[in-house]
């Protein structure tokens, strides 16, 4: 093997391309490998973690459950987000097949109560029994950055009697 200009030129071009690729991509590959390793370790810890049981919750998903037992019941139940209770000593029952409404002013704890019923809050005392399956669809209001009136009529022609009825039904008379 003699060195000819065409072999030298091709080799230098290949080595130059390799040098640029290695200097740019190799450090990014090492960083990505580290990130993947950390992510896989987190997933492994999650999968190997003990199942958390809620000692104050009893759940009965059985389809043959009693029709006389309440669908949801709480007895002297207390719940907490942190060390301080946000709901204390609550006793409540909702009959199967009934319509139950949770109403109250803003900040009264309606969403907190629903999170407690779903087992998303720590029960620190009492007992919660859920017979059957539960489902929760969070409220997502559609409020545009326009006037109250425009949010009510929503691009439709103004019907004064309907608009007034909506204002009364939503108790907005003092606000408009």
GROMACS .gro file of N, CA and C in nm:
model
  528
    1UNK      N    1   0.068  -0.115   0.000
    1UNK     CA    2   0.000   0.000   0.000
    1UNK      C    3   0.077   0.129   0.000
    2UNK      N    4   0.069   0.194  -0.111
    2UNK     CA    5   0.126   0.327  -0.121
    2UNK      C    6   0.019   0.431  -0.095
    3UNK      N    7   0.059   0.543  -0.039
    3UNK     CA    8  -0.035   0.651  -0.015
    3UNK      C    9  -0.049   0.734  -0.142
    4UNK      N   10  -0.172   0.738  -0.187
    4UNK     CA   11  -0.201   0.818  -0.306
    4UNK      C   12  -0.286   0.937  -0.262
    5UNK      N   13  -0.283   1.044  -0.339
    5UNK     CA   14  -0.360   1.164  -0.301
    5UNK      C   15  -0.510   1.137  -0.286
    6UNK      N   16  -0.569   1.052  -0.369
    6UNK     CA   17  -0.713   1.027  -0.359
    6UNK      C   18  -0.749   0.954  -0.229
    7UNK      N   19  -0.663   0.863  -0.182
    7UNK     CA   20  -0.687   0.791  -0.056
    7UNK      C   21  -0.668   0.886   0.062
    8UNK      N   22  -0.563   0.968   0.055
    8UNK     CA   23  -0.537   1.065   0.162
    8UNK      C   24  -0.652   1.164   0.174
    9UNK      N   25  -0.699   1.218   0.061
    9UNK     CA   26  -0.808   1.315   0.062
    9UNK      C   27  -0.936   1.254   0.119
   10UNK      N   28  -0.972   1.133   0.076
   10UNK     CA   29  -1.093   1.066   0.125
   10UNK      C   30  -1.081   1.037   0.275
   11UNK      N   31  -0.964   0.994   0.320
   11UNK     CA   32  -0.943   0.965   0.462
   11UNK      C   33  -0.954   1.090   0.546
   12UNK      N   34  -0.894   1.200   0.500
   12UNK     CA   35  -0.901   1.326   0.574
   12UNK      C   36  -1.044   1.379   0.581
   13UNK      N   37  -1.120   1.366   0.472
   13UNK     CA   38  -1.259   1.410   0.471
   13UNK      C   39  -1.342   1.327   0.569
   14UNK      N   40  -1.320   1.194   0.571
   14UNK     CA   41  -1.392   1.105   0.662
   14UNK      C   42  -1.355   1.136   0.807
   15UNK      N   43  -1.228   1.156   0.836
   15UNK     CA   44  -1.185   1.188   0.972
   15UNK      C   45  -1.239   1.325   1.017
   16UNK      N   46  -1.245   1.421   0.926
   16UNK     CA   47  -1.302   1.552   0.960
   16UNK      C   48  -1.449   1.543   0.995
   17UNK      N   49  -1.524   1.466   0.919
   17UNK     CA   50  -1.666   1.445   0.947
   17UNK      C   51  -1.685   1.374   1.081
   18UNK      N   52  -1.603   1.273   1.106
   18UNK     CA   53  -1.609   1.199   1.232
   18UNK      C   54  -1.575   1.290   1.350
   19UNK      N   55  -1.476   1.377   1.332
   19UNK     CA   56  -1.435   1.466   1.440
   19UNK      C   57  -1.549   1.561   1.477
   20UNK      N   58  -1.615   1.619   1.379
   20UNK     CA   59  -1.727   1.711   1.405
   20UNK      C   60  -1.842   1.636   1.472
   21UNK      N   61  -1.876   1.519   1.420
   21UNK     CA   62  -1.987   1.442   1.478
   21UNK      C   63  -1.958   1.403   1.621
   22UNK      N   64  -1.836   1.355   1.646
   22UNK     CA   65  -1.799   1.311   1.780
   22UNK      C   66  -1.792   1.428   1.877
   23UNK      N   67  -1.742   1.542   1.833
   23UNK     CA   68  -1.730   1.655   1.925
   23UNK      C   69  -1.865   1.717   1.959
   24UNK      N   70  -1.963   1.707   1.870
   24UNK     CA   71  -2.096   1.763   1.897
   24UNK      C   72  -2.190   1.660   1.959
   25UNK      N   73  -2.197   1.542   1.903
   25UNK     CA   74  -2.298   1.445   1.943
   25UNK      C   75  -2.257   1.357   2.061
   26UNK      N   76  -2.130   1.329   2.077
   26UNK     CA   77  -2.088   1.239   2.184
   26UNK      C   78  -2.120   1.297   2.322
   27UNK      N   79  -2.092   1.425   2.352
   27UNK     CA   80  -2.130   1.479   2.483
   27UNK      C   81  -2.282   1.477   2.506
   28UNK      N   82  -2.358   1.505   2.400
   28UNK     CA   83  -2.505   1.501   2.414
   28UNK      C   84  -2.551   1.358   2.441
   29UNK      N   85  -2.487   1.260   2.379
   29UNK     CA   86  -2.524   1.120   2.400
   29UNK      C   87  -2.494   1.079   2.544
   30UNK      N   88  -2.381   1.124   2.598
   30UNK     CA   89  -2.348   1.092   2.737
   30UNK      C   90  -2.450   1.156   2.831
   31UNK      N   91  -2.487   1.281   2.805
   31UNK     CA   92  -2.588   1.349   2.888
   31UNK      C   93  -2.722   1.276   2.880
   32UNK      N   94  -2.765   1.240   2.759
   32UNK     CA   95  -2.892   1.171   2.740
   32UNK      C   96  -2.890   1.035   2.811
   33UNK      N   97  -2.777   0.966   2.805
   33UNK     CA   98  -2.765   0.837   2.873
   33UNK      C   99  -2.785   0.855   3.024
   34UNK      N  100  -2.725   0.960   3.080
   34UNK     CA  101  -2.741   0.988   3.223
   34UNK      C  102  -2.885   1.016   3.258
   35UNK      N  103  -2.953   1.094   3.175
   35UNK     CA  104  -3.094   1.127   3.201
   35UNK      C  105  -3.182   1.002   3.192
   36UNK      N  106  -3.155   0.917   3.094
   36UNK     CA  107  -3.232   0.792   3.079
   36UNK      C  108  -3.208   0.703   3.200
   37UNK      N  109  -3.085   0.695   3.246
   37UNK     CA  110  -3.052   0.612   3.362
   37UNK      C  111  -3.128   0.660   3.485
   38UNK      N  112  -3.130   0.791   3.509
   38UNK     CA  113  -3.201   0.847   3.624
   38UNK      C  114  -3.351   0.819   3.613
   39UNK      N  115  -3.406   0.837   3.494
   39UNK     CA  116  -3.549   0.811   3.473
   39UNK      C  117  -3.583   0.665   3.498
   40UNK      N  118  -3.501   0.575   3.449
   40UNK     CA  119  -3.526   0.433   3.470
   40UNK      C  120  -3.516   0.395   3.618
   41UNK      N  121  -3.424   0.456   3.690
   41UNK     CA  122  -3.414   0.430   3.834
   41UNK      C  123  -3.539   0.479   3.907
   42UNK      N  124  -3.592   0.595   3.867
   42UNK     CA  125  -3.714   0.646   3.929
   42UNK      C  126  -3.831   0.554   3.901
   43UNK      N  127  -3.843   0.507   3.778
   43UNK     CA  128  -3.952   0.416   3.742
   43UNK      C  129  -3.939   0.286   3.819
   44UNK      N  130  -3.815   0.236   3.832
   44UNK     CA  131  -3.793   0.114   3.908
   44UNK      C  132  -3.834   0.131   4.054
   45UNK      N  133  -3.798   0.244   4.116
   45UNK     CA  134  -3.838   0.269   4.254
   45UNK      C  135  -3.989   0.274   4.268
   46UNK      N  136  -4.056   0.336   4.169
   46UNK     CA  137  -4.202   0.343   4.172
   46UNK      C  138  -4.263   0.203   4.163
   47UNK      N  139  -4.213   0.122   4.071
   47UNK     CA  140  -4.269  -0.011   4.052
   47UNK      C  141  -4.240  -0.104   4.169
   48UNK      N  142  -4.131  -0.081   4.240
   48UNK     CA  143  -4.095  -0.165   4.353
   48UNK      C  144  -4.151  -0.113   4.485
   49UNK      N  145  -4.216   0.003   4.483
   49UNK     CA  146  -4.268   0.063   4.606
   49UNK      C  147  -4.384  -0.020   4.661
   50UNK      N  148  -4.398  -0.015   4.792
   50UNK     CA  149  -4.508  -0.084   4.857
   50UNK      C  150  -4.639  -0.016   4.820
   51UNK      N  151  -4.744  -0.096   4.811
   51UNK     CA  152  -4.877  -0.041   4.784
   51UNK      C  153  -4.927   0.027   4.910
   52UNK      N  154  -4.971   0.150   4.895
   52UNK     CA  155  -5.020   0.225   5.010
   52UNK      C  156  -5.166   0.185   5.034
   53UNK      N  157  -5.194   0.143   5.153
   53UNK     CA  158  -5.331   0.109   5.188
   53UNK      C  159  -5.386   0.218   5.279
   54UNK      N  160  -5.509   0.248   5.261
   54UNK     CA  161  -5.576   0.348   5.343
   54UNK      C  162  -5.657   0.275   5.448
   55UNK      N  163  -5.611   0.280   5.572
   55UNK     CA  164  -5.678   0.203   5.676
   55UNK      C  165  -5.818   0.254   5.708
   56UNK      N  166  -5.848   0.378   5.670
   56UNK     CA  167  -5.980   0.434   5.700
   56UNK      C  168  -6.078   0.416   5.584
   57UNK      N  169  -6.031   0.360   5.472
   57UNK     CA  170  -6.116   0.343   5.355
   57UNK      C  171  -6.153   0.196   5.336
   58UNK      N  172  -6.278   0.172   5.301
   58UNK     CA  173  -6.323   0.039   5.261
   58UNK      C  174  -6.390   0.055   5.126
   59UNK      N  175  -6.346  -0.023   5.028
   59UNK     CA  176  -6.399  -0.011   4.893
   59UNK      C  177  -6.455  -0.146   4.851
   60UNK      N  178  -6.578  -0.147   4.800
   60UNK     CA  179  -6.642  -0.269   4.756
   60UNK      C  180  -6.683  -0.249   4.610
   61UNK      N  181  -6.602  -0.301   4.517
   61UNK     CA  182  -6.631  -0.288   4.375
   61UNK      C  183  -6.723  -0.399   4.324
   62UNK      N  184  -6.760  -0.490   4.409
   62UNK     CA  185  -6.841  -0.606   4.371
   62UNK      C  186  -6.977  -0.561   4.316
   63UNK      N  187  -7.012  -0.612   4.199
   63UNK     CA  188  -7.139  -0.575   4.135
   63UNK      C  189  -7.259  -0.626   4.213
   64UNK      N  190  -7.242  -0.728   4.298
   64UNK     CA  191  -7.352  -0.785   4.372
   64UNK      C  192  -7.367  -0.722   4.510
   65UNK      N  193  -7.330  -0.599   4.523
   65UNK     CA  194  -7.336  -0.534   4.653
   65UNK      C  195  -7.482  -0.513   4.694
   66UNK      N  196  -7.501  -0.489   4.818
   66UNK     CA  197  -7.635  -0.471   4.874
   66UNK      C  198  -7.697  -0.342   4.821
   67UNK      N  199  -7.823  -0.349   4.784
   67UNK     CA  200  -7.892  -0.228   4.738
   67UNK      C  201  -7.942  -0.146   4.855
   68UNK      N  202  -7.942  -0.204   4.975
   68UNK     CA  203  -7.988  -0.129   5.092
   68UNK      C  204  -7.874  -0.050   5.157
   69UNK      N  205  -7.750  -0.093   5.134
   69UNK     CA  206  -7.636  -0.020   5.191
   69UNK      C  207  -7.616   0.110   5.114
   70UNK      N  208  -7.574   0.215   5.183
   70UNK     CA  209  -7.548   0.340   5.112
   70UNK      C  210  -7.437   0.323   5.008
   71UNK      N  211  -7.447   0.397   4.899
   71UNK     CA  212  -7.342   0.391   4.797
   71UNK      C  213  -7.212   0.446   4.853
   72UNK      N  214  -7.222   0.552   4.930
   72UNK     CA  215  -7.105   0.615   4.993
   72UNK      C  216  -7.145   0.653   5.134
   73UNK      N  217  -7.058   0.623   5.228
   73UNK     CA  218  -7.084   0.667   5.365
   73UNK      C  219  -6.953   0.705   5.433
   74UNK      N  220  -6.964   0.802   5.521
   74UNK     CA  221  -6.853   0.846   5.604
   74UNK      C  222  -6.903   0.851   5.747
   75UNK      N  223  -6.822   0.803   5.840
   75UNK     CA  224  -6.858   0.806   5.980
   75UNK      C  225  -6.745   0.870   6.059
   76UNK      N  226  -6.772   0.984   6.118
   76UNK     CA  227  -6.673   1.057   6.199
   76UNK      C  228  -6.539   1.070   6.126
   77UNK      N  229  -6.543   1.097   5.997
   77UNK     CA  230  -6.423   1.102   5.915
   77UNK      C  231  -6.357   1.239   5.921
   78UNK      N  232  -6.225   1.238   5.930
   78UNK     CA  233  -6.145   1.360   5.926
   78UNK      C  234  -6.038   1.342   5.821
   79UNK      N  235  -6.011   1.450   5.746
   79UNK     CA  236  -5.917   1.445   5.635
   79UNK      C  237  -5.818   1.560   5.645
   80UNK      N  238  -5.699   1.538   5.589
   80UNK     CA  239  -5.596   1.642   5.596
   80UNK      C  240  -5.513   1.641   5.470
   81UNK      N  241  -5.476   1.762   5.425
   81UNK     CA  242  -5.376   1.778   5.319
   81UNK      C  243  -5.237   1.768   5.380
   82UNK      N  244  -5.220   1.832   5.493
   82UNK     CA  245  -5.093   1.832   5.566
   82UNK      C  246  -5.122   1.789   5.709
   83UNK      N  247  -5.050   1.843   5.803
   83UNK     CA  248  -5.071   1.805   5.944
   83UNK      C  249  -5.202   1.859   6.000
   84UNK      N  250  -5.256   1.964   5.939
   84UNK     CA  251  -5.380   2.026   5.988
   84UNK      C  252  -5.499   1.968   5.914
   85UNK      N  253  -5.603   1.927   5.989
   85UNK     CA  254  -5.725   1.875   5.926
   85UNK      C  255  -5.794   1.984   5.847
   86UNK      N  256  -5.844   1.946   5.729
   86UNK     CA  257  -5.923   2.041   5.650
   86UNK      C  258  -6.071   2.006   5.659
   87UNK      N  259  -6.103   1.881   5.689
   87UNK     CA  260  -6.241   1.839   5.715
   87UNK      C  261  -6.235   1.755   5.842
   88UNK      N  262  -6.318   1.788   5.939
   88UNK     CA  263  -6.314   1.716   6.067
   88UNK      C  264  -6.450   1.660   6.105
   89UNK      N  265  -6.449   1.536   6.154
   89UNK     CA  266  -6.565   1.472   6.214
   89UNK      C  267  -6.689   1.478   6.125
   90UNK      N  268  -6.676   1.431   6.002
   90UNK     CA  269  -6.785   1.436   5.906
   90UNK      C  270  -6.857   1.302   5.904
   91UNK      N  271  -6.989   1.307   5.916
   91UNK     CA  272  -7.072   1.188   5.901
   91UNK      C  273  -7.169   1.217   5.788
   92UNK      N  274  -7.174   1.126   5.690
   92UNK     CA  275  -7.245   1.153   5.565
   92UNK      C  276  -7.279   1.020   5.500
   93UNK      N  277  -7.396   1.011   5.437
   93UNK     CA  278  -7.432   0.891   5.361
   93UNK      C  279  -7.511   0.932   5.239
   94UNK      N  280  -7.483   0.868   5.127
   94UNK     CA  281  -7.557   0.890   5.002
   94UNK      C  282  -7.614   0.756   4.958
   95UNK      N  283  -7.744   0.751   4.944
   95UNK     CA  284  -7.811   0.627   4.906
   95UNK      C  285  -7.781   0.593   4.761
   96UNK      N  286  -7.778   0.464   4.734
   96UNK     CA  287  -7.756   0.416   4.598
   96UNK      C  288  -7.872   0.459   4.509
   97UNK      N  289  -7.841   0.513   4.393
   97UNK     CA  290  -7.943   0.556   4.298
   97UNK      C  291  -8.004   0.691   4.327
   98UNK      N  292  -7.957   0.759   4.430
   98UNK     CA  293  -8.014   0.889   4.463
   98UNK      C  294  -7.931   1.000   4.400
   99UNK      N  295  -7.989   1.115   4.389
   99UNK     CA  296  -7.919   1.234   4.342
   99UNK      C  297  -7.880   1.314   4.465
  100UNK      N  298  -7.751   1.332   4.482
  100UNK     CA  299  -7.699   1.405   4.597
  100UNK      C  300  -7.623   1.526   4.547
  101UNK      N  301  -7.653   1.641   4.601
  101UNK     CA  302  -7.585   1.764   4.559
  101UNK      C  303  -7.498   1.815   4.674
  102UNK      N  304  -7.378   1.859   4.639
  102UNK     CA  305  -7.288   1.921   4.736
  102UNK      C  306  -7.280   2.067   4.695
  103UNK      N  307  -7.337   2.154   4.778
  103UNK     CA  308  -7.344   2.296   4.744
  103UNK      C  309  -7.283   2.379   4.855
  104UNK      N  310  -7.242   2.499   4.819
  104UNK     CA  311  -7.186   2.590   4.919
  104UNK      C  312  -7.109   2.700   4.851
  105UNK      N  313  -7.072   2.802   4.927
  105UNK     CA  314  -6.998   2.914   4.867
  105UNK      C  315  -6.856   2.873   4.829
  106UNK      N  316  -6.789   2.959   4.756
  106UNK     CA  317  -6.651   2.936   4.716
  106UNK      C  318  -6.566   2.918   4.841
  107UNK      N  319  -6.483   2.816   4.842
  107UNK     CA  320  -6.393   2.793   4.954
  107UNK      C  321  -6.455   2.716   5.069
  108UNK      N  322  -6.577   2.665   5.052
  108UNK     CA  323  -6.643   2.595   5.162
  108UNK      C  324  -6.594   2.452   5.178
  109UNK      N  325  -6.527   2.396   5.077
  109UNK     CA  326  -6.473   2.261   5.087
  109UNK      C  327  -6.542   2.157   5.001
  110UNK      N  328  -6.617   2.202   4.900
  110UNK     CA  329  -6.688   2.106   4.814
  110UNK      C  330  -6.590   2.016   4.739
  111UNK      N  331  -6.491   2.074   4.676
  111UNK     CA  332  -6.391   1.995   4.603
  111UNK      C  333  -6.309   1.909   4.698
  112UNK      N  334  -6.280   1.961   4.816
  112UNK     CA  335  -6.206   1.884   4.916
  112UNK      C  336  -6.286   1.761   4.957
  113UNK      N  337  -6.415   1.777   4.975
  113UNK     CA  338  -6.501   1.664   5.011
  113UNK      C  339  -6.500   1.559   4.900
  114UNK      N  340  -6.507   1.603   4.774
  114UNK     CA  341  -6.505   1.509   4.663
  114UNK      C  342  -6.371   1.436   4.657
  115UNK      N  343  -6.262   1.506   4.681
  115UNK     CA  344  -6.131   1.442   4.681
  115UNK      C  345  -6.121   1.340   4.795
  116UNK      N  346  -6.184   1.372   4.907
  116UNK     CA  347  -6.187   1.278   5.020
  116UNK      C  348  -6.266   1.153   4.983
  117UNK      N  349  -6.380   1.170   4.916
  117UNK     CA  350  -6.461   1.056   4.875
  117UNK      C  351  -6.386   0.965   4.778
  118UNK      N  352  -6.300   1.024   4.695
  118UNK     CA  353  -6.224   0.947   4.597
  118UNK      C  354  -6.099   0.882   4.656
  119UNK      N  355  -6.068   0.915   4.781
  119UNK     CA  356  -5.948   0.859   4.843
  119UNK      C  357  -5.822   0.936   4.808
  120UNK      N  358  -5.837   1.057   4.756
  120UNK     CA  359  -5.722   1.139   4.718
  120UNK      C  360  -5.670   1.223   4.833
  121UNK      N  361  -5.741   1.224   4.945
  121UNK     CA  362  -5.698   1.296   5.065
  121UNK      C  363  -5.667   1.194   5.174
  122UNK      N  364  -5.574   1.227   5.260
  122UNK     CA  365  -5.542   1.139   5.371
  122UNK      C  366  -5.655   1.141   5.474
  123UNK      N  367  -5.713   1.024   5.500
  123UNK     CA  368  -5.812   1.013   5.607
  123UNK      C  369  -5.734   0.987   5.735
  124UNK      N  370  -5.747   1.075   5.831
  124UNK     CA  371  -5.671   1.062   5.955
  124UNK      C  372  -5.755   1.000   6.066
  125UNK      N  373  -5.885   0.994   6.047
  125UNK     CA  374  -5.971   0.935   6.150
  125UNK      C  375  -6.104   0.899   6.087
  126UNK      N  376  -6.179   0.812   6.152
  126UNK     CA  377  -6.312   0.775   6.106
  126UNK      C  378  -6.308   0.665   6.001
  127UNK      N  379  -6.419   0.651   5.929
  127UNK     CA  380  -6.431   0.545   5.830
  127UNK      C  381  -6.503   0.596   5.707
  128UNK      N  382  -6.454   0.556   5.590
  128UNK     CA  383  -6.516   0.589   5.462
  128UNK      C  384  -6.544   0.457   5.391
  129UNK      N  385  -6.668   0.437   5.348
  129UNK     CA  386  -6.705   0.316   5.276
  129UNK      C  387  -6.764   0.357   5.142
  130UNK      N  388  -6.709   0.301   5.034
  130UNK     CA  389  -6.759   0.326   4.899
  130UNK      C  390  -6.801   0.192   4.841
  131UNK      N  391  -6.931   0.177   4.816
  131UNK     CA  392  -6.985   0.055   4.756
  131UNK      C  393  -7.005   0.080   4.607
  132UNK      N  394  -6.930   0.012   4.525
  132UNK     CA  395  -6.936   0.031   4.381
  132UNK      C  396  -6.818   0.112   4.332
  133UNK      N  397  -6.822   0.145   4.205
  133UNK     CA  398  -6.712   0.218   4.143
  133UNK      C  399  -6.741   0.367   4.145
  134UNK      N  400  -6.636   0.447   4.145
  134UNK     CA  401  -6.652   0.591   4.144
  134UNK      C  402  -6.584   0.649   4.020
  135UNK      N  403  -6.634   0.763   3.980
  135UNK     CA  404  -6.578   0.836   3.867
  135UNK      C  405  -6.590   0.985   3.898
  136UNK      N  406  -6.491   1.060   3.860
  136UNK     CA  407  -6.492   1.204   3.887
  136UNK      C  408  -6.452   1.277   3.761
  137UNK      N  409  -6.533   1.372   3.720
  137UNK     CA  410  -6.502   1.458   3.606
  137UNK      C  411  -6.493   1.600   3.660
  138UNK      N  412  -6.372   1.655   3.661
  138UNK     CA  413  -6.351   1.788   3.718
  138UNK      C  414  -6.421   1.894   3.635
  139UNK      N  415  -6.465   1.998   3.703
  139UNK     CA  416  -6.532   2.109   3.636
  139UNK      C  417  -6.428   2.192   3.561
  140UNK      N  418  -6.453   2.215   3.436
  140UNK     CA  419  -6.365   2.299   3.353
  140UNK      C  420  -6.450   2.411   3.293
  141UNK      N  421  -6.459   2.524   3.361
  141UNK     CA  422  -6.544   2.631   3.308
  141UNK      C  423  -6.485   2.693   3.182
  142UNK      N  424  -6.572   2.730   3.091
  142UNK     CA  425  -6.530   2.800   2.971
  142UNK      C  426  -6.571   2.946   2.989
  143UNK      N  427  -6.477   3.026   3.033
  143UNK     CA  428  -6.502   3.168   3.054
  143UNK      C  429  -6.405   3.244   2.965
  144UNK      N  430  -6.460   3.322   2.876
  144UNK     CA  431  -6.378   3.400   2.784
  144UNK      C  432  -6.337   3.532   2.849
  145UNK      N  433  -6.232   3.592   2.799
  145UNK     CA  434  -6.186   3.721   2.850
  145UNK      C  435  -6.266   3.833   2.785
  146UNK      N  436  -6.394   3.830   2.811
  146UNK     CA  437  -6.487   3.932   2.760
  146UNK      C  438  -6.580   3.970   2.875
  147UNK      N  439  -6.681   4.047   2.847
  147UNK     CA  440  -6.774   4.090   2.952
  147UNK      C  441  -6.860   3.972   2.998
  148UNK      N  442  -6.924   3.990   3.114
  148UNK     CA  443  -7.016   3.888   3.166
  148UNK      C  444  -7.127   3.864   3.064
  149UNK      N  445  -7.179   3.975   3.009
  149UNK     CA  446  -7.286   3.964   2.910
  149UNK      C  447  -7.242   3.881   2.790
  150UNK      N  448  -7.121   3.906   2.738
  150UNK     CA  449  -7.073   3.830   2.622
  150UNK      C  450  -7.049   3.683   2.656
  151UNK      N  451  -7.011   3.654   2.781
  151UNK     CA  452  -6.995   3.515   2.822
  151UNK      C  453  -7.130   3.445   2.830
  152UNK      N  454  -7.235   3.519   2.860
  152UNK     CA  455  -7.368   3.459   2.870
  152UNK      C  456  -7.430   3.439   2.732
  153UNK      N  457  -7.426   3.542   2.649
  153UNK     CA  458  -7.490   3.527   2.517
  153UNK      C  459  -7.402   3.450   2.419
  154UNK      N  460  -7.272   3.445   2.444
  154UNK     CA  461  -7.178   3.361   2.371
  154UNK      C  462  -7.189   3.378   2.219
  155UNK      N  463  -7.192   3.503   2.174
  155UNK     CA  464  -7.192   3.532   2.031
  155UNK      C  465  -7.328   3.529   1.965
  156UNK      N  466  -7.432   3.497   2.042
  156UNK     CA  467  -7.568   3.494   1.987
  156UNK      C  468  -7.630   3.633   1.999
  157UNK      N  469  -7.736   3.659   1.925
  157UNK     CA  470  -7.806   3.787   1.941
  157UNK      C  471  -7.866   3.797   2.081
  158UNK      N  472  -7.868   3.917   2.136
  158UNK     CA  473  -7.917   3.938   2.272
  158UNK      C  474  -8.067   3.920   2.279
  159UNK      N  475  -8.111   3.828   2.365
  159UNK     CA  476  -8.252   3.809   2.399
  159UNK      C  477  -8.263   3.857   2.544
  160UNK      N  478  -8.315   3.979   2.561
  160UNK     CA  479  -8.314   4.045   2.692
  160UNK      C  480  -8.382   3.963   2.801
  161UNK      N  481  -8.494   3.898   2.771
  161UNK     CA  482  -8.564   3.819   2.874
  161UNK      C  483  -8.482   3.696   2.915
  162UNK      N  484  -8.420   3.630   2.818
  162UNK     CA  485  -8.337   3.513   2.848
  162UNK      C  486  -8.213   3.556   2.927
  163UNK      N  487  -8.152   3.666   2.886
  163UNK     CA  488  -8.033   3.718   2.953
  163UNK      C  489  -8.065   3.752   3.099
  164UNK      N  490  -8.179   3.816   3.124
  164UNK     CA  491  -8.221   3.851   3.260
  164UNK      C  492  -8.248   3.726   3.343
  165UNK      N  493  -8.308   3.625   3.280
  165UNK     CA  494  -8.335   3.499   3.351
  165UNK      C  495  -8.205   3.430   3.391
  166UNK      N  496  -8.105   3.434   3.305
  166UNK     CA  497  -7.975   3.373   3.337
  166UNK      C  498  -7.908   3.449   3.450
  167UNK      N  499  -7.914   3.582   3.446
  167UNK     CA  500  -7.854   3.665   3.551
  167UNK      C  501  -7.919   3.632   3.687
  168UNK      N  502  -8.051   3.618   3.688
  168UNK     CA  503  -8.121   3.583   3.812
  168UNK      C  504  -8.087   3.442   3.859
  169UNK      N  505  -8.085   3.346   3.766
  169UNK     CA  506  -8.057   3.206   3.801
  169UNK      C  507  -7.915   3.189   3.858
  170UNK      N  508  -7.823   3.269   3.808
  170UNK     CA  509  -7.683   3.262   3.855
  170UNK      C  510  -7.656   3.358   3.970
  171UNK      N  511  -7.758   3.429   4.014
  171UNK     CA  512  -7.749   3.525   4.125
  171UNK      C  513  -7.639   3.629   4.099
  172UNK      N  514  -7.643   3.687   3.979
  172UNK     CA  515  -7.545   3.787   3.940
  172UNK      C  516  -7.601   3.928   3.938
  173UNK      N  517  -7.723   3.946   3.989
  173UNK     CA  518  -7.787   4.078   3.982
  173UNK      C  519  -7.702   4.186   4.048
  174UNK      N  520  -7.638   4.155   4.160
  174UNK     CA  521  -7.556   4.255   4.229
  174UNK      C  522  -7.425   4.283   4.157
  175UNK      N  523  -7.382   4.190   4.071
  175UNK     CA  524  -7.253   4.203   4.004
  175UNK      C  525  -7.258   4.276   3.872
  176UNK      N  526  -7.377   4.282   3.810
  176UNK     CA  527  -7.386   4.349   3.678
  176UNK      C  528  -7.464   4.477   3.687
   0.00000   0.00000   0.00000
